[in-house]
Amino acid sequence: MFPLSGKTALVTGASRGIGRAIAVGLAGAGARVAVHYSASAQAAKETVAAIESEGGAAFTVQADLAEPGAADALIDALAIELGGDPLDILVNNAGVNAYGGIGGVSEADYDRAFAVNTKSLFFVTRRALELIPDGGRIVNIGSGVTRIAFPEGIAYAMTKGAVDAFTLALAAELGPRGITVNTVAPGIIDTDINASWLRGNAEAQAAAAARAALGRVGLPEDVTGPVLFLASEAGRWTTGQVIDATGGSDL
Ligand code: NAP
């Protein structure tokens, strides 16, 4: 529906969860995909294998985005892989949670969440812009928690508020180059990030499903469609926006 043949994409955090689904979706639309991972080398290889088994093209790139300088290392490695080809689509997806209310978040968890969810997104994008041509696409994975209060993960929500602000400002700066910048904001999705409280807990699953107008917990693949639209030619006139992908949570 949203062809991407001839395009190259980088998806951060594509070893698992939402990032994997986005990587598979982009490759299914014809893009060559750089599958970024941090610790899950085997899972990243499985993402590549899933793409190749469907006839797509993908390769892995590694960087621990909690570490200073990781954005440089990631984009330097990617540039070598691309060998002078442009990076048409950047999906900033890698992220970690930081559970706890204002009294319950450790300083270490706060710093880690901001390092991975916010700081790395800023510096990866800055370096990636050296490779992104006019007309390119940047999609940031935010969260419904910037619309819906999430006191049990207040620091996490703050990291995603910064993502929305980044999207808005960068869209204004890059508009003259025809580069669009948008946030896709998922609701509760069944991935490892929620495993500790959601997996195997029927009560939590039912409560999470009841929050969505569409009446179920989201799946990683539910987030792929909006990203494909934004990454494609069809998304050329949408920029600076937060696209809700929460299944209508807390309407
Ligand atoms: P996930 O299944 O836990 O996957 C997280 C991904 O981020 C993995 O690929 C992981 O790579 C990568 N990552 C984690 N720490 C990293 C680090 N230090 N450096 C580089 N990469 C790192 O989580 P998910 O649910 O798919 O989340 C993906 C994005 O969606 C995040 O930005 C999250 O905040 C957002 N989101 C999720 C939900 C939800 O309910 N699931 C809702 C709203 C927004 P490795 O496996 O290699 O460590």
mmCIF file of C-alpha atoms and ligand atoms in Angstrom:
data_model
loop_
_atom_site.group_PDB
_atom_site.id
_atom_site.type_symbol
_atom_site.label_atom_id
_atom_site.label_comp_id
_atom_site.label_asym_id
_atom_site.label_seq_id
_atom_site.Cartn_x
_atom_site.Cartn_y
_atom_site.Cartn_z
ATOM 1 C CA MET A 1 0.000 0.000 0.000
ATOM 2 C CA PHE A 2 2.951 2.335 0.754
ATOM 3 C CA PRO A 3 5.760 1.281 -1.591
ATOM 4 C CA LEU A 4 9.325 1.953 -0.462
ATOM 5 C CA SER A 5 11.360 0.212 -3.165
ATOM 6 C CA GLY A 6 14.809 1.739 -3.549
ATOM 7 C CA LYS A 7 14.676 3.337 -0.088
ATOM 8 C CA THR A 8 16.958 2.604 2.827
ATOM 9 C CA ALA A 9 15.808 2.805 6.441
ATOM 10 C CA LEU A 10 17.383 2.648 9.888
ATOM 11 C CA VAL A 11 15.193 1.382 12.727
ATOM 12 C CA THR A 12 16.734 1.698 16.171
ATOM 13 C CA GLY A 13 15.812 -1.022 18.644
ATOM 14 C CA ALA A 14 14.702 -3.385 15.886
ATOM 15 C CA SER A 15 15.821 -6.568 17.605
ATOM 16 C CA ARG A 16 12.517 -6.998 19.414
ATOM 17 C CA GLY A 17 9.006 -5.650 19.914
ATOM 18 C CA ILE A 18 7.688 -2.642 18.046
ATOM 19 C CA GLY A 19 11.007 -1.947 16.307
ATOM 20 C CA ARG A 20 11.129 -5.444 14.865
ATOM 21 C CA ALA A 21 7.569 -5.127 13.534
ATOM 22 C CA ILE A 22 8.411 -1.757 11.966
ATOM 23 C CA ALA A 23 11.597 -3.143 10.391
ATOM 24 C CA VAL A 24 9.702 -6.108 8.940
ATOM 25 C CA GLY A 25 6.967 -3.776 7.682
ATOM 26 C CA LEU A 26 9.387 -1.359 6.017
ATOM 27 C CA ALA A 27 11.238 -4.243 4.370
ATOM 28 C CA GLY A 28 7.945 -5.742 3.225
ATOM 29 C CA ALA A 29 7.238 -2.451 1.470
ATOM 30 C CA GLY A 30 10.564 -2.749 -0.338
ATOM 31 C CA ALA A 31 13.033 -0.791 1.804
ATOM 32 C CA ARG A 32 16.482 -2.087 2.713
ATOM 33 C CA VAL A 33 16.552 -1.955 6.493
ATOM 34 C CA ALA A 34 19.374 -1.417 8.970
ATOM 35 C CA VAL A 35 18.297 -3.376 12.052
ATOM 36 C CA HIS A 36 19.834 -1.681 15.064
ATOM 37 C CA TYR A 37 20.240 -3.471 18.396
ATOM 38 C CA SER A 38 22.098 -3.075 21.646
ATOM 39 C CA ALA A 39 22.326 -6.294 23.687
ATOM 40 C CA SER A 40 20.142 -8.704 21.689
ATOM 41 C CA ALA A 41 22.434 -9.776 18.858
ATOM 42 C CA GLN A 42 20.624 -13.059 18.293
ATOM 43 C CA ALA A 43 17.214 -11.382 18.223
ATOM 44 C CA ALA A 44 18.510 -8.819 15.716
ATOM 45 C CA LYS A 45 19.738 -11.655 13.499
ATOM 46 C CA GLU A 46 16.260 -13.175 13.749
ATOM 47 C CA THR A 47 14.744 -9.880 12.574
ATOM 48 C CA VAL A 48 17.077 -9.919 9.574
ATOM 49 C CA ALA A 49 16.259 -13.574 8.907
ATOM 50 C CA ALA A 50 12.524 -12.841 9.046
ATOM 51 C CA ILE A 51 13.002 -10.051 6.508
ATOM 52 C CA GLU A 52 15.177 -12.145 4.204
ATOM 53 C CA SER A 53 12.757 -15.077 4.341
ATOM 54 C CA GLU A 54 10.156 -12.764 2.783
ATOM 55 C CA GLY A 55 12.599 -11.689 0.064
ATOM 56 C CA GLY A 56 13.636 -8.426 1.756
ATOM 57 C CA ALA A 57 17.045 -6.933 2.430
ATOM 58 C CA ALA A 58 18.415 -6.077 5.879
ATOM 59 C CA PHE A 59 21.596 -5.967 7.937
ATOM 60 C CA THR A 60 22.409 -5.363 11.602
ATOM 61 C CA VAL A 61 24.142 -2.443 13.316
ATOM 62 C CA GLN A 62 25.001 -2.420 17.021
ATOM 63 C CA ALA A 63 25.246 0.390 19.569
ATOM 64 C CA ASP A 64 24.375 0.763 23.235
ATOM 65 C CA LEU A 65 22.555 4.072 23.092
ATOM 66 C CA ALA A 66 22.844 4.570 26.842
ATOM 67 C CA GLU A 67 26.566 5.173 26.344
ATOM 68 C CA PRO A 68 28.101 8.559 25.516
ATOM 69 C CA GLY A 69 29.290 8.688 21.916
ATOM 70 C CA ALA A 70 27.078 5.784 20.849
ATOM 71 C CA ALA A 71 25.232 7.859 18.271
ATOM 72 C CA ASP A 72 28.508 8.628 16.524
ATOM 73 C CA ALA A 73 29.529 4.979 16.568
ATOM 74 C CA LEU A 74 26.146 3.922 15.189
ATOM 75 C CA ILE A 75 26.038 6.393 12.326
ATOM 76 C CA ASP A 76 29.723 5.853 11.463
ATOM 77 C CA ALA A 77 29.079 2.093 11.187
ATOM 78 C CA LEU A 78 25.896 2.685 9.196
ATOM 79 C CA ALA A 79 27.663 5.044 6.771
ATOM 80 C CA ILE A 80 30.247 2.361 6.036
ATOM 81 C CA GLU A 81 27.487 -0.187 5.361
ATOM 82 C CA LEU A 82 25.673 2.246 3.079
ATOM 83 C CA GLY A 83 28.838 2.988 1.103
ATOM 84 C CA GLY A 84 27.647 6.414 -0.002
ATOM 85 C CA ASP A 85 23.970 5.547 -0.433
ATOM 86 C CA PRO A 86 21.495 7.872 1.292
ATOM 87 C CA LEU A 87 19.469 7.063 4.398
ATOM 88 C CA ASP A 88 15.916 7.841 3.321
ATOM 89 C CA ILE A 89 14.053 6.874 6.493
ATOM 90 C CA LEU A 90 15.072 7.087 10.140
ATOM 91 C CA VAL A 91 12.836 5.473 12.756
ATOM 92 C CA ASN A 92 13.923 6.363 16.282
ATOM 93 C CA ASN A 93 12.325 3.539 18.209
ATOM 94 C CA ALA A 94 14.824 2.246 20.814
ATOM 95 C CA GLY A 95 13.533 2.865 24.293
ATOM 96 C CA VAL A 96 13.456 1.724 27.892
ATOM 97 C CA ASN A 97 10.928 2.155 30.659
ATOM 98 C CA ALA A 98 11.392 3.776 34.041
ATOM 99 C CA TYR A 99 8.612 2.589 36.305
ATOM 100 C CA GLY A 100 7.676 4.490 39.418
ATOM 101 C CA GLY A 101 5.912 7.599 40.617
ATOM 102 C CA ILE A 102 7.786 10.690 41.663
ATOM 103 C CA GLY A 103 8.835 8.966 44.883
ATOM 104 C CA GLY A 104 9.774 5.696 43.271
ATOM 105 C CA VAL A 105 12.147 6.334 40.379
ATOM 106 C CA SER A 106 15.841 5.894 41.084
ATOM 107 C CA GLU A 107 18.251 8.496 39.763
ATOM 108 C CA ALA A 108 19.979 5.761 37.747
ATOM 109 C CA ASP A 109 16.709 4.713 36.061
ATOM 110 C CA TYR A 110 15.829 8.350 35.376
ATOM 111 C CA ASP A 111 19.217 8.968 33.747
ATOM 112 C CA ARG A 112 19.060 5.767 31.726
ATOM 113 C CA ALA A 113 15.577 6.531 30.401
ATOM 114 C CA PHE A 114 16.596 10.015 29.349
ATOM 115 C CA ALA A 115 19.844 8.714 27.824
ATOM 116 C CA VAL A 116 18.150 6.081 25.647
ATOM 117 C CA ASN A 117 14.725 7.605 24.938
ATOM 118 C CA THR A 118 15.685 11.248 24.558
ATOM 119 C CA LYS A 119 19.396 12.057 24.371
ATOM 120 C CA SER A 120 20.279 9.289 21.932
ATOM 121 C CA LEU A 121 17.327 10.166 19.707
ATOM 122 C CA PHE A 122 18.626 13.742 19.485
ATOM 123 C CA PHE A 123 22.220 12.788 18.669
ATOM 124 C CA VAL A 124 21.398 9.841 16.387
ATOM 125 C CA THR A 125 19.147 12.151 14.379
ATOM 126 C CA ARG A 126 21.765 14.902 14.245
ATOM 127 C CA ARG A 127 24.380 12.559 12.852
ATOM 128 C CA ALA A 128 21.882 10.737 10.608
ATOM 129 C CA LEU A 129 21.010 14.041 8.950
ATOM 130 C CA GLU A 130 24.435 13.830 7.279
ATOM 131 C CA LEU A 131 23.015 10.842 5.356
ATOM 132 C CA ILE A 132 19.354 11.856 4.951
ATOM 133 C CA PRO A 133 18.566 13.477 1.591
ATOM 134 C CA ASP A 134 16.014 16.181 0.896
ATOM 135 C CA GLY A 135 12.584 14.545 0.982
ATOM 136 C CA GLY A 136 13.674 12.117 3.709
ATOM 137 C CA ARG A 137 11.580 10.878 6.581
ATOM 138 C CA ILE A 138 12.073 10.847 10.345
ATOM 139 C CA VAL A 139 9.623 8.970 12.562
ATOM 140 C CA ASN A 140 10.039 9.088 16.320
ATOM 141 C CA ILE A 141 8.291 6.517 18.487
ATOM 142 C CA GLY A 142 6.725 8.451 21.333
ATOM 143 C CA SER A 143 3.922 7.281 23.584
ATOM 144 C CA GLY A 144 0.300 7.854 24.457
ATOM 145 C CA VAL A 145 1.552 8.878 27.899
ATOM 146 C CA THR A 146 2.059 12.439 26.665
ATOM 147 C CA ARG A 147 -1.726 12.598 26.170
ATOM 148 C CA ILE A 148 -2.835 10.292 28.984
ATOM 149 C CA ALA A 149 -1.478 10.871 32.494
ATOM 150 C CA PHE A 150 0.915 8.081 33.506
ATOM 151 C CA PRO A 151 1.862 8.824 37.121
ATOM 152 C CA GLU A 152 3.216 5.302 37.618
ATOM 153 C CA GLY A 153 5.916 6.062 35.046
ATOM 154 C CA ILE A 154 6.375 9.800 35.391
ATOM 155 C CA ALA A 155 10.018 9.955 34.304
ATOM 156 C CA TYR A 156 9.309 7.741 31.294
ATOM 157 C CA ALA A 157 6.442 10.032 30.316
ATOM 158 C CA MET A 158 8.784 13.007 30.579
ATOM 159 C CA THR A 159 11.209 11.374 28.136
ATOM 160 C CA LYS A 160 8.377 11.019 25.649
ATOM 161 C CA GLY A 161 7.204 14.598 26.170
ATOM 162 C CA ALA A 162 10.659 15.640 25.063
ATOM 163 C CA VAL A 163 10.294 13.480 21.967
ATOM 164 C CA ASP A 164 7.105 15.335 20.995
ATOM 165 C CA ALA A 165 8.856 18.690 21.483
ATOM 166 C CA PHE A 166 11.787 17.473 19.390
ATOM 167 C CA THR A 167 9.434 16.395 16.602
ATOM 168 C CA LEU A 168 7.711 19.771 16.496
ATOM 169 C CA ALA A 169 10.888 21.854 16.453
ATOM 170 C CA LEU A 170 12.768 19.663 14.010
ATOM 171 C CA ALA A 171 9.820 19.509 11.604
ATOM 172 C CA ALA A 172 9.901 23.308 11.409
ATOM 173 C CA GLU A 173 13.657 23.338 10.810
ATOM 174 C CA LEU A 174 13.697 20.595 8.170
ATOM 175 C CA GLY A 175 10.515 21.545 6.307
ATOM 176 C CA PRO A 176 12.384 23.610 3.710
ATOM 177 C CA ARG A 177 14.301 20.446 2.769
ATOM 178 C CA GLY A 178 11.095 18.446 2.318
ATOM 179 C CA ILE A 179 12.047 16.209 5.245
ATOM 180 C CA THR A 180 9.064 15.277 7.399
ATOM 181 C CA VAL A 181 9.377 14.632 11.130
ATOM 182 C CA ASN A 182 6.561 12.992 13.066
ATOM 183 C CA THR A 183 5.910 11.069 16.251
ATOM 184 C CA VAL A 184 3.908 7.847 16.346
ATOM 185 C CA ALA A 185 2.478 7.388 19.829
ATOM 186 C CA PRO A 186 1.547 3.802 20.749
ATOM 187 C CA GLY A 187 -0.627 2.840 23.684
ATOM 188 C CA ILE A 188 -0.151 -0.366 25.664
ATOM 189 C CA ILE A 189 1.513 -2.877 23.365
ATOM 190 C CA ASP A 190 2.316 -6.465 24.316
ATOM 191 C CA THR A 191 6.131 -6.369 24.228
ATOM 192 C CA ASP A 192 8.972 -7.160 26.598
ATOM 193 C CA ILE A 193 8.865 -3.630 27.998
ATOM 194 C CA ASN A 194 5.525 -4.493 29.647
ATOM 195 C CA ALA A 195 6.239 -8.162 30.339
ATOM 196 C CA SER A 196 6.750 -7.734 34.087
ATOM 197 C CA TRP A 197 3.184 -6.618 34.725
ATOM 198 C CA LEU A 198 1.226 -7.683 31.609
ATOM 199 C CA ARG A 199 2.380 -11.126 30.490
ATOM 200 C CA GLY A 200 0.534 -13.982 32.129
ATOM 201 C CA ASN A 201 -1.599 -11.583 34.183
ATOM 202 C CA ALA A 202 -5.178 -11.949 32.961
ATOM 203 C CA GLU A 203 -6.453 -9.175 35.232
ATOM 204 C CA ALA A 204 -3.860 -6.690 33.960
ATOM 205 C CA GLN A 205 -4.556 -7.719 30.349
ATOM 206 C CA ALA A 206 -8.296 -7.164 30.800
ATOM 207 C CA ALA A 207 -7.742 -3.778 32.445
ATOM 208 C CA ALA A 208 -5.350 -2.707 29.678
ATOM 209 C CA ALA A 209 -7.753 -3.878 26.969
ATOM 210 C CA ALA A 210 -10.637 -2.006 28.587
ATOM 211 C CA ARG A 211 -8.745 1.287 28.270
ATOM 212 C CA ALA A 212 -8.689 1.013 24.458
ATOM 213 C CA ALA A 213 -11.843 1.943 22.544
ATOM 214 C CA LEU A 214 -10.953 -0.899 20.200
ATOM 215 C CA GLY A 215 -11.113 -3.255 23.168
ATOM 216 C CA ARG A 216 -7.823 -5.140 23.246
ATOM 217 C CA VAL A 217 -4.150 -4.836 24.080
ATOM 218 C CA GLY A 218 -2.100 -3.610 21.126
ATOM 219 C CA LEU A 219 0.335 -5.763 19.152
ATOM 220 C CA PRO A 220 3.656 -4.552 17.734
ATOM 221 C CA GLU A 221 2.267 -4.842 14.199
ATOM 222 C CA ASP A 222 -0.494 -2.355 15.104
ATOM 223 C CA VAL A 223 2.155 0.387 15.118
ATOM 224 C CA THR A 224 3.589 -0.488 11.700
ATOM 225 C CA GLY A 225 0.843 1.037 9.544
ATOM 226 C CA PRO A 226 1.199 4.654 10.679
ATOM 227 C CA VAL A 227 4.985 4.400 10.303
ATOM 228 C CA LEU A 228 4.667 3.041 6.758
ATOM 229 C CA PHE A 229 2.297 5.850 5.830
ATOM 230 C CA LEU A 230 4.598 8.525 7.244
ATOM 231 C CA ALA A 231 7.685 6.951 5.638
ATOM 232 C CA SER A 232 6.099 6.775 2.203
ATOM 233 C CA GLU A 233 5.315 9.286 -0.511
ATOM 234 C CA ALA A 234 1.710 9.283 0.784
ATOM 235 C CA GLY A 235 2.932 10.944 3.989
ATOM 236 C CA ARG A 236 4.657 13.857 2.273
ATOM 237 C CA TRP A 237 2.272 16.551 3.572
ATOM 238 C CA THR A 238 2.169 15.436 7.205
ATOM 239 C CA THR A 239 4.870 16.832 9.454
ATOM 240 C CA GLY A 240 5.362 17.978 13.030
ATOM 241 C CA GLN A 241 2.508 15.751 14.237
ATOM 242 C CA VAL A 242 1.885 13.204 16.940
ATOM 243 C CA ILE A 243 -0.020 10.314 15.342
ATOM 244 C CA ASP A 244 -1.962 8.350 17.933
ATOM 245 C CA ALA A 245 -1.625 4.567 17.778
ATOM 246 C CA THR A 246 -3.278 3.683 21.060
ATOM 247 C CA GLY A 247 -6.404 1.935 19.755
ATOM 248 C CA GLY A 248 -8.338 4.898 21.125
ATOM 249 C CA SER A 249 -7.124 4.609 24.696
ATOM 250 C CA ASP A 250 -8.826 6.687 27.396
ATOM 251 C CA LEU A 251 -11.060 8.533 24.937
HETATM 252 P P1 NAP B 1 11.085 -3.714 23.819
HETATM 253 O O1 NAP B 1 10.350 -4.873 23.264
HETATM 254 O O2 NAP B 1 11.594 -3.779 25.205
HETATM 255 O O3 NAP B 1 12.274 -3.349 22.811
HETATM 256 C C1 NAP B 1 13.122 -2.303 23.121
HETATM 257 C C2 NAP B 1 14.124 -2.129 21.997
HETATM 258 O O4 NAP B 1 14.966 -1.020 22.358
HETATM 259 C C3 NAP B 1 15.007 -3.336 21.794
HETATM 260 O O5 NAP B 1 15.247 -3.548 20.438
HETATM 261 C C4 NAP B 1 16.286 -2.946 22.516
HETATM 262 O O6 NAP B 1 17.467 -3.497 21.956
HETATM 263 C C5 NAP B 1 16.309 -1.444 22.339
HETATM 264 N N1 NAP B 1 17.091 -0.856 23.417
HETATM 265 C C6 NAP B 1 16.870 -0.944 24.743
HETATM 266 N N2 NAP B 1 17.871 -0.371 25.417
HETATM 267 C C7 NAP B 1 18.750 0.071 24.502
HETATM 268 C C8 NAP B 1 19.998 0.728 24.587
HETATM 269 N N3 NAP B 1 20.587 1.025 25.741
HETATM 270 N N4 NAP B 1 20.633 1.044 23.437
HETATM 271 C C9 NAP B 1 20.086 0.719 22.257
HETATM 272 N N5 NAP B 1 18.920 0.094 22.104
HETATM 273 C C10 NAP B 1 18.262 -0.236 23.231
HETATM 274 O O7 NAP B 1 10.171 -2.410 23.801
HETATM 275 P P2 NAP B 1 9.026 -1.909 22.811
HETATM 276 O O8 NAP B 1 7.754 -1.983 23.535
HETATM 277 O O9 NAP B 1 9.140 -2.558 21.503
HETATM 278 O O10 NAP B 1 9.393 -0.376 22.720
HETATM 279 C C11 NAP B 1 9.824 0.247 21.519
HETATM 280 C C12 NAP B 1 9.521 1.724 21.616
HETATM 281 O O11 NAP B 1 8.114 1.904 21.732
HETATM 282 C C13 NAP B 1 10.147 2.416 22.832
HETATM 283 O O12 NAP B 1 10.593 3.691 22.477
HETATM 284 C C14 NAP B 1 8.980 2.502 23.793
HETATM 285 O O13 NAP B 1 9.135 3.550 24.720
HETATM 286 C C15 NAP B 1 7.842 2.753 22.825
HETATM 287 N N6 NAP B 1 6.523 2.465 23.357
HETATM 288 C C16 NAP B 1 6.206 1.203 23.761
HETATM 289 C C17 NAP B 1 4.935 0.975 24.272
HETATM 290 C C18 NAP B 1 4.510 -0.371 24.748
HETATM 291 O O14 NAP B 1 3.465 -0.467 25.434
HETATM 292 N N7 NAP B 1 5.228 -1.444 24.446
HETATM 293 C C19 NAP B 1 4.001 2.014 24.352
HETATM 294 C C20 NAP B 1 4.356 3.275 23.918
HETATM 295 C C21 NAP B 1 5.624 3.483 23.423
HETATM 296 P P3 NAP B 1 18.170 -4.827 22.569
HETATM 297 O O15 NAP B 1 17.118 -5.877 22.570
HETATM 298 O O16 NAP B 1 19.309 -5.126 21.657
HETATM 299 O O17 NAP B 1 18.627 -4.471 23.959
#
